[in-house]
């Protein structure tokens, strides 16, 4: 049994690893990739996904361009976090496969309508495309099997302002539209929210990249070091491992520059794993709403855990997980996939 997944992304270094994870996972059927502005402009996001699909010798998967701007907020991007093209130091070969002629919202609506109750929506970027898709298909919350969102911060500091997380901060109006529209669903259909509270426990370190190279049979098995020259590129033999290492190295350096250590928070691949196996996280029901007017707190996601607002819960928030088990799972799958795609030369 495979799970059909529609990915909506702002690729992005961790979005890239989420894509590799789903391509590597036989339980996942990627039914489409829709691109929104976020880490980098939407057109660059689309190029990144086409290029990764080419590199991974992936089957034809529709990649559609979505909104290039939030529904109201001025666009902000973060090349300082994800690199000038959004994939760190990686310079992937230019893609040969073509971008879909359809808009992302058409892809969302058709995917849900064509397979009612089957498709899991996974959003690892701002919620702009989904908010717009709800305008043409208000039944999306009931047509999707489940929605998984990487976004928000609840009992945890923000990464964009003191109280806000990037995906929500880019387009808070769209986030509110989505949480409001997905209210009223039964408990087992409520959006699963992977917020910073848990995704910042998913700390990728150099050793994880070394283990990935070993699993892939890539040589040499390198250890990315903090003292390496910025921009020093990987020489390991397996192209998927090599370009991923180049991407993640930029992210490791970003986290060091923000006093978080030589590590990389892998928010999006964790959300992708939850999309396939929600049991990987401990879920807690809450009513979530998004602050739009706060002068200091605009885009803050607020969770009412105790029903103080008198509103039914509309979200299942991941409150705990096992990061080590997640990385074992990720490395095993992506490493084997890299090895199968580019077998080691004897
Ligand atoms: O706040 C982290 C999230 O914002 C991740 O999805 C990252 O890729 C960026 O989109
Ligand atoms: Ca992302």
Short mmCIF file of C-alpha atoms and ligand atoms in Angstrom, two decimals:
data_model
loop_
_atom_site.label_atom_id
_atom_site.label_comp_id
_atom_site.label_asym_id
_atom_site.label_seq_id
_atom_site.Cartn_x
_atom_site.Cartn_y
_atom_site.Cartn_z
CA UNK A 1 0.00 0.00 0.00
CA UNK A 2 1.36 3.41 -0.93
CA UNK A 3 0.21 6.79 0.35
CA UNK A 4 -0.48 9.42 -2.33
CA UNK A 5 1.16 12.66 -1.20
CA UNK A 6 0.86 16.14 -2.68
CA UNK A 7 3.90 18.17 -1.63
CA UNK A 8 3.66 21.96 -1.45
CA UNK A 9 7.14 23.32 -0.93
CA UNK A 10 9.44 26.35 -0.83
CA UNK A 11 12.63 24.38 -1.64
CA UNK A 12 14.79 25.06 0.43
CA UNK A 13 17.51 22.83 1.85
CA UNK A 14 15.27 20.89 4.19
CA UNK A 15 12.49 20.80 1.60
CA UNK A 16 15.08 19.12 -0.66
CA UNK A 17 15.73 16.41 1.91
CA UNK A 18 11.96 15.94 2.33
CA UNK A 19 11.73 15.30 -1.42
CA UNK A 20 14.65 12.84 -1.34
CA UNK A 21 13.04 11.04 1.59
CA UNK A 22 9.71 10.64 -0.21
CA UNK A 23 11.39 9.59 -3.46
CA UNK A 24 13.35 7.01 -1.48
CA UNK A 25 10.32 5.69 0.41
CA UNK A 26 8.39 2.92 -1.37
CA UNK A 27 5.38 3.76 0.83
CA UNK A 28 5.08 7.19 -0.77
CA UNK A 29 3.49 8.05 -4.11
CA UNK A 30 4.22 11.70 -4.90
CA UNK A 31 1.20 12.78 -6.92
CA UNK A 32 2.45 16.31 -7.45
CA UNK A 33 4.83 19.00 -6.27
CA UNK A 34 3.45 22.53 -6.02
CA UNK A 35 5.80 25.42 -5.54
CA UNK A 36 5.32 28.57 -3.53
CA UNK A 37 7.51 31.53 -2.76
CA UNK A 38 9.20 31.32 0.61
CA UNK A 39 12.82 30.47 1.19
CA UNK A 40 13.45 31.69 -2.35
CA UNK A 41 11.16 32.95 -5.15
CA UNK A 42 8.64 30.43 -6.46
CA UNK A 43 10.28 30.04 -9.88
CA UNK A 44 13.58 29.10 -8.25
CA UNK A 45 11.69 26.66 -6.02
CA UNK A 46 10.29 25.03 -9.15
CA UNK A 47 13.73 24.83 -10.81
CA UNK A 48 15.16 23.24 -7.66
CA UNK A 49 12.50 20.53 -7.64
CA UNK A 50 12.86 19.77 -11.34
CA UNK A 51 16.63 19.56 -10.90
CA UNK A 52 16.42 17.21 -7.91
CA UNK A 53 13.95 14.99 -9.80
CA UNK A 54 16.37 14.81 -12.76
CA UNK A 55 19.33 14.04 -10.49
CA UNK A 56 17.33 11.29 -8.79
CA UNK A 57 16.27 9.82 -12.15
CA UNK A 58 12.73 10.10 -10.79
CA UNK A 59 9.66 9.14 -12.81
CA UNK A 60 7.53 11.89 -14.29
CA UNK A 61 6.07 13.86 -11.38
CA UNK A 62 4.11 17.03 -12.05
CA UNK A 63 5.86 20.14 -10.74
CA UNK A 64 3.57 23.17 -10.81
CA UNK A 65 4.25 26.79 -10.13
CA UNK A 66 2.02 28.41 -7.56
CA UNK A 67 1.72 31.79 -6.05
CA UNK A 68 4.77 34.02 -6.39
CA UNK A 69 3.58 36.29 -3.59
CA UNK A 70 1.63 35.89 -0.33
CA UNK A 71 -2.07 36.74 -0.42
CA UNK A 72 -1.51 40.04 1.39
CA UNK A 73 1.89 40.38 3.05
CA UNK A 74 4.81 41.68 0.98
CA UNK A 75 7.02 38.79 -0.17
CA UNK A 76 10.04 38.03 1.97
CA UNK A 77 12.63 35.40 1.11
CA UNK A 78 15.64 34.09 3.03
CA UNK A 79 18.62 33.45 0.79
CA UNK A 80 20.83 34.01 3.83
CA UNK A 81 19.37 30.81 5.31
CA UNK A 82 19.12 28.56 2.27
CA UNK A 83 21.62 30.08 -0.15
CA UNK A 84 21.25 32.23 -3.30
CA UNK A 85 19.34 29.49 -5.13
CA UNK A 86 17.75 27.91 -2.07
CA UNK A 87 19.89 24.75 -2.03
CA UNK A 88 22.91 25.99 -0.13
CA UNK A 89 26.22 25.47 -1.94
CA UNK A 90 24.75 22.79 -4.21
CA UNK A 91 24.79 23.66 -7.89
CA UNK A 92 22.58 21.02 -9.45
CA UNK A 93 22.71 20.40 -13.20
CA UNK A 94 20.06 22.51 -14.94
CA UNK A 95 16.83 20.51 -15.21
CA UNK A 96 15.72 19.04 -18.53
CA UNK A 97 12.21 18.05 -17.46
CA UNK A 98 9.50 20.68 -17.95
CA UNK A 99 7.41 22.63 -15.53
CA UNK A 100 3.68 21.84 -15.62
CA UNK A 101 1.48 24.23 -17.54
CA UNK A 102 -1.08 23.99 -14.72
CA UNK A 103 -1.19 26.32 -11.73
CA UNK A 104 -0.62 24.84 -8.31
CA UNK A 105 -4.20 25.43 -7.21
CA UNK A 106 -5.48 23.34 -10.12
CA UNK A 107 -3.14 20.54 -9.07
CA UNK A 108 -4.38 20.72 -5.47
CA UNK A 109 -8.05 20.66 -6.48
CA UNK A 110 -7.70 17.91 -9.08
CA UNK A 111 -5.57 15.67 -6.86
CA UNK A 112 -8.13 15.82 -4.07
CA UNK A 113 -11.20 15.49 -6.30
CA UNK A 114 -9.79 12.58 -8.32
CA UNK A 115 -8.97 10.45 -5.26
CA UNK A 116 -11.41 11.49 -2.51
CA UNK A 117 -10.23 10.57 0.97
CA UNK A 118 -6.88 9.20 -0.24
CA UNK A 119 -4.43 12.06 -0.78
CA UNK A 120 -2.31 13.45 2.06
CA UNK A 121 -1.46 17.12 1.61
CA UNK A 122 2.01 17.97 2.91
CA UNK A 123 2.91 21.66 3.15
CA UNK A 124 6.50 22.48 4.04
CA UNK A 125 6.38 26.12 2.98
CA UNK A 126 4.00 29.04 3.38
CA UNK A 127 0.32 28.09 3.06
CA UNK A 128 -0.43 30.45 0.17
CA UNK A 129 -1.20 27.84 -2.49
CA UNK A 130 -3.50 25.86 -0.20
CA UNK A 131 -5.35 29.00 0.85
CA UNK A 132 -5.89 29.90 -2.81
CA UNK A 133 -6.89 26.32 -3.66
CA UNK A 134 -9.59 26.49 -0.98
CA UNK A 135 -11.19 29.32 -2.96
CA UNK A 136 -11.73 27.07 -5.99
CA UNK A 137 -12.41 23.90 -3.98
CA UNK A 138 -13.89 24.65 -0.51
CA UNK A 139 -14.39 20.89 -0.03
CA UNK A 140 -10.62 20.27 0.09
CA UNK A 141 -10.62 19.66 3.89
CA UNK A 142 -13.09 16.83 3.39
CA UNK A 143 -11.61 15.53 0.14
CA UNK A 144 -8.07 15.16 1.49
CA UNK A 145 -7.28 12.14 3.65
CA UNK A 146 -5.14 14.36 5.89
CA UNK A 147 -3.17 17.59 5.88
CA UNK A 148 0.30 17.82 7.41
CA UNK A 149 1.79 21.26 7.97
CA UNK A 150 5.35 22.12 8.83
CA UNK A 151 4.85 25.45 10.51
CA UNK A 152 4.25 27.42 13.64
CA UNK A 153 5.72 27.57 17.11
CA UNK A 154 3.66 27.10 20.25
CA UNK A 155 5.52 26.70 23.56
CA UNK A 156 8.76 27.51 21.77
CA UNK A 157 10.59 30.60 20.45
CA UNK A 158 10.12 31.62 16.86
CA UNK A 159 12.85 31.52 14.19
CA UNK A 160 11.71 34.55 12.26
CA UNK A 161 10.55 36.94 15.00
CA UNK A 162 10.58 36.09 18.71
CA UNK A 163 7.17 34.42 18.44
CA UNK A 164 6.82 33.39 14.78
CA UNK A 165 7.99 30.61 12.52
CA UNK A 166 9.07 31.25 8.90
CA UNK A 167 6.34 29.46 6.90
CA UNK A 168 3.59 31.18 8.84
CA UNK A 169 5.43 34.52 8.96
CA UNK A 170 5.73 34.69 5.17
CA UNK A 171 1.96 34.49 4.75
CA UNK A 172 -0.01 34.65 8.02
CA UNK A 173 -3.33 35.44 6.28
CA UNK A 174 -3.09 32.19 4.31
CA UNK A 175 -2.27 30.27 7.46
CA UNK A 176 -5.37 31.62 9.18
CA UNK A 177 -7.50 30.81 6.14
CA UNK A 178 -6.23 27.22 6.25
CA UNK A 179 -6.66 26.66 9.99
CA UNK A 180 -10.16 28.15 9.84
CA UNK A 181 -11.15 26.08 6.78
CA UNK A 182 -9.85 22.85 8.33
CA UNK A 183 -11.90 23.38 11.51
CA UNK A 184 -14.80 21.09 12.33
CA UNK A 185 -13.15 17.87 11.11
CA UNK A 186 -13.23 14.66 13.17
CA UNK A 187 -10.18 14.12 15.38
CA UNK A 188 -8.48 11.65 13.01
CA UNK A 189 -8.77 14.07 10.06
CA UNK A 190 -7.52 17.24 11.76
CA UNK A 191 -4.36 18.80 10.27
CA UNK A 192 -1.19 17.46 11.88
CA UNK A 193 1.08 20.38 12.77
CA UNK A 194 4.85 19.91 12.93
CA UNK A 195 5.94 23.09 14.65
CA UNK A 196 9.36 24.27 15.79
CA UNK A 197 8.64 22.81 19.24
CA UNK A 198 9.49 19.41 17.77
CA UNK A 199 11.20 20.12 14.44
CA UNK A 200 14.01 21.95 16.24
CA UNK A 201 14.81 18.68 17.99
CA UNK A 202 15.55 17.18 14.54
CA UNK A 203 19.19 18.27 14.52
CA UNK A 204 21.15 16.98 11.54
CA UNK A 205 24.87 16.86 12.27
CA UNK A 206 27.96 16.02 10.17
CA UNK A 207 27.89 12.45 11.43
CA UNK A 208 24.51 11.95 9.78
CA UNK A 209 25.98 12.99 6.43
CA UNK A 210 28.90 10.61 6.95
CA UNK A 211 26.50 7.76 7.74
CA UNK A 212 24.51 8.63 4.64
CA UNK A 213 27.64 8.38 2.50
CA UNK A 214 28.55 5.03 4.06
CA UNK A 215 25.07 3.65 3.42
CA UNK A 216 25.22 4.85 -0.17
CA UNK A 217 28.65 3.31 -0.74
CA UNK A 218 29.90 6.80 -1.58
CA UNK A 219 33.65 7.46 -1.32
CA UNK A 220 35.40 9.09 0.28
CA UNK A 221 33.19 9.14 3.36
CA UNK A 222 33.71 12.74 4.39
CA UNK A 223 33.20 14.48 7.70
CA UNK A 224 32.03 18.04 7.21
CA UNK A 225 33.89 20.17 9.77
CA UNK A 226 33.11 23.61 11.15
CA UNK A 227 36.67 24.69 10.38
CA UNK A 228 36.38 23.74 6.70
CA UNK A 229 36.50 26.74 4.41
CA UNK A 230 33.07 28.19 3.71
CA UNK A 231 31.90 26.88 0.39
CA UNK A 232 34.34 23.94 0.34
CA UNK A 233 32.45 21.45 -1.81
CA UNK A 234 32.05 17.73 -1.27
CA UNK A 235 34.13 15.33 -3.36
CA UNK A 236 32.25 12.18 -2.45
CA UNK A 237 31.39 9.95 -5.39
CA UNK A 238 27.64 9.54 -5.14
CA UNK A 239 25.97 12.57 -6.78
CA UNK A 240 22.91 12.57 -4.51
CA UNK A 241 25.11 12.43 -1.40
CA UNK A 242 27.53 14.98 -2.86
CA UNK A 243 24.92 17.63 -3.73
CA UNK A 244 23.00 17.03 -0.50
CA UNK A 245 26.23 17.50 1.46
CA UNK A 246 26.88 20.78 -0.37
CA UNK A 247 23.35 21.92 0.45
CA UNK A 248 23.41 20.93 4.10
CA UNK A 249 26.89 22.43 4.67
CA UNK A 250 25.45 25.89 3.97
CA UNK A 251 22.66 25.20 6.48
CA UNK A 252 25.16 23.99 9.13
CA UNK A 253 27.11 27.24 8.71
CA UNK A 254 23.88 29.26 9.00
CA UNK A 255 23.00 27.62 12.31
CA UNK A 256 26.52 28.25 13.66
CA UNK A 257 26.22 31.90 12.68
CA UNK A 258 23.03 32.05 14.75
CA UNK A 259 24.67 30.48 17.82
CA UNK A 260 22.72 27.25 17.44
CA UNK A 261 25.74 25.00 16.94
CA UNK A 262 27.13 23.18 13.90
CA UNK A 263 23.81 21.50 13.19
CA UNK A 264 20.87 21.84 10.80
CA UNK A 265 17.23 21.71 11.84
CA UNK A 266 15.59 19.31 9.41
CA UNK A 267 12.00 20.49 9.76
CA UNK A 268 10.60 19.32 6.42
CA UNK A 269 11.81 15.72 6.12
CA UNK A 270 10.39 15.15 9.60
CA UNK A 271 7.00 16.48 8.44
CA UNK A 272 7.27 14.19 5.39
CA UNK A 273 7.84 11.19 7.64
CA UNK A 274 4.84 12.20 9.77
CA UNK A 275 2.74 12.41 6.59
CA UNK A 276 3.43 8.71 6.03
CA UNK A 277 3.49 7.62 9.66
CA UNK A 278 1.73 9.99 12.10
CA UNK A 279 2.53 7.48 14.84
CA UNK A 280 6.15 8.68 14.71
CA UNK A 281 4.95 11.65 16.73
CA UNK A 282 2.99 12.11 19.92
CA UNK A 283 -0.05 14.16 18.93
CA UNK A 284 -2.02 16.51 21.15
CA UNK A 285 -5.31 18.08 20.12
CA UNK A 286 -5.70 21.86 20.30
CA UNK A 287 -7.49 24.78 18.75
CA UNK A 288 -5.02 26.76 16.68
CA UNK A 289 -5.46 30.29 15.43
CA UNK A 290 -3.09 32.81 13.90
CA UNK A 291 -2.48 36.34 15.17
CA UNK A 292 -2.77 38.84 12.32
CA UNK A 293 -2.93 42.22 14.06
CA UNK A 294 -0.30 42.06 16.80
CA UNK A 295 2.32 44.78 16.40
CA UNK A 296 4.90 42.46 17.98
CA UNK A 297 3.23 39.08 17.43
CA UNK A 298 1.75 39.16 13.91
CA UNK A 299 1.93 35.60 12.44
CA UNK A 300 2.18 33.96 15.85
CA UNK A 301 0.40 30.59 15.98
CA UNK A 302 -1.58 30.31 19.19
CA UNK A 303 -2.70 26.94 20.57
CA UNK A 304 -5.66 26.72 22.94
CA UNK A 305 -4.88 23.37 24.58
CA UNK A 306 -7.60 23.63 27.26
CA UNK A 307 -10.65 24.81 25.32
CA UNK A 308 -10.55 28.27 26.92
CA UNK A 309 -11.86 29.84 23.71
CA UNK A 310 -14.84 27.48 23.71
CA UNK A 311 -13.96 26.32 20.19
CA UNK A 312 -13.56 22.73 19.02
CA UNK A 313 -9.95 21.61 18.43
CA UNK A 314 -8.87 22.00 14.79
CA UNK A 315 -5.35 20.60 14.91
CA UNK A 316 -3.26 17.67 16.11
CA UNK A 317 0.05 19.16 17.20
CA UNK A 318 3.14 16.95 17.33
CA UNK A 319 4.48 17.42 20.86
CA UNK A 320 7.15 14.72 20.98
CA UNK A 321 9.15 12.33 18.82
CA UNK A 322 12.36 10.25 18.76
CA UNK A 323 14.90 12.22 16.68
CA UNK A 324 17.53 9.45 16.70
CA UNK A 325 15.03 6.91 15.39
CA UNK A 326 13.97 9.38 12.72
CA UNK A 327 17.56 9.86 11.50
CA UNK A 328 18.16 6.09 11.48
CA UNK A 329 15.06 5.75 9.29
CA UNK A 330 15.99 8.67 7.03
CA UNK A 331 19.60 7.58 6.51
CA UNK A 332 18.63 3.98 5.82
CA UNK A 333 16.10 4.98 3.15
CA UNK A 334 17.90 7.88 1.47
CA UNK A 335 21.28 6.12 1.62
CA UNK A 336 19.89 3.00 -0.02
CA UNK A 337 18.10 5.12 -2.62
CA UNK A 338 21.30 7.02 -3.45
CA UNK A 339 23.17 3.70 -3.76
CA UNK A 340 20.50 2.18 -6.01
CA UNK A 341 20.34 5.28 -8.21
CA UNK A 342 24.14 5.56 -8.53
CA UNK A 343 25.68 2.15 -7.70
CA UNK A 344 29.24 2.35 -6.39
CA UNK A 345 31.79 1.63 -9.11
CA UNK A 346 33.95 -1.28 -8.03
O1 LIG B 1 10.77 27.44 9.77
C1 LIG B 1 11.28 26.36 9.04
C2 LIG B 1 10.53 26.21 7.76
O2 LIG B 1 10.68 27.40 6.98
C3 LIG B 1 11.09 25.07 6.88
O3 LIG B 1 10.05 24.56 6.10
C4 LIG B 1 12.09 25.79 6.01
O4 LIG B 1 12.30 25.13 4.76
C5 LIG B 1 11.38 27.10 5.76
O5 LIG B 1 10.43 26.90 4.72
CA1 LIG B 2 10.30 24.63 3.67
#
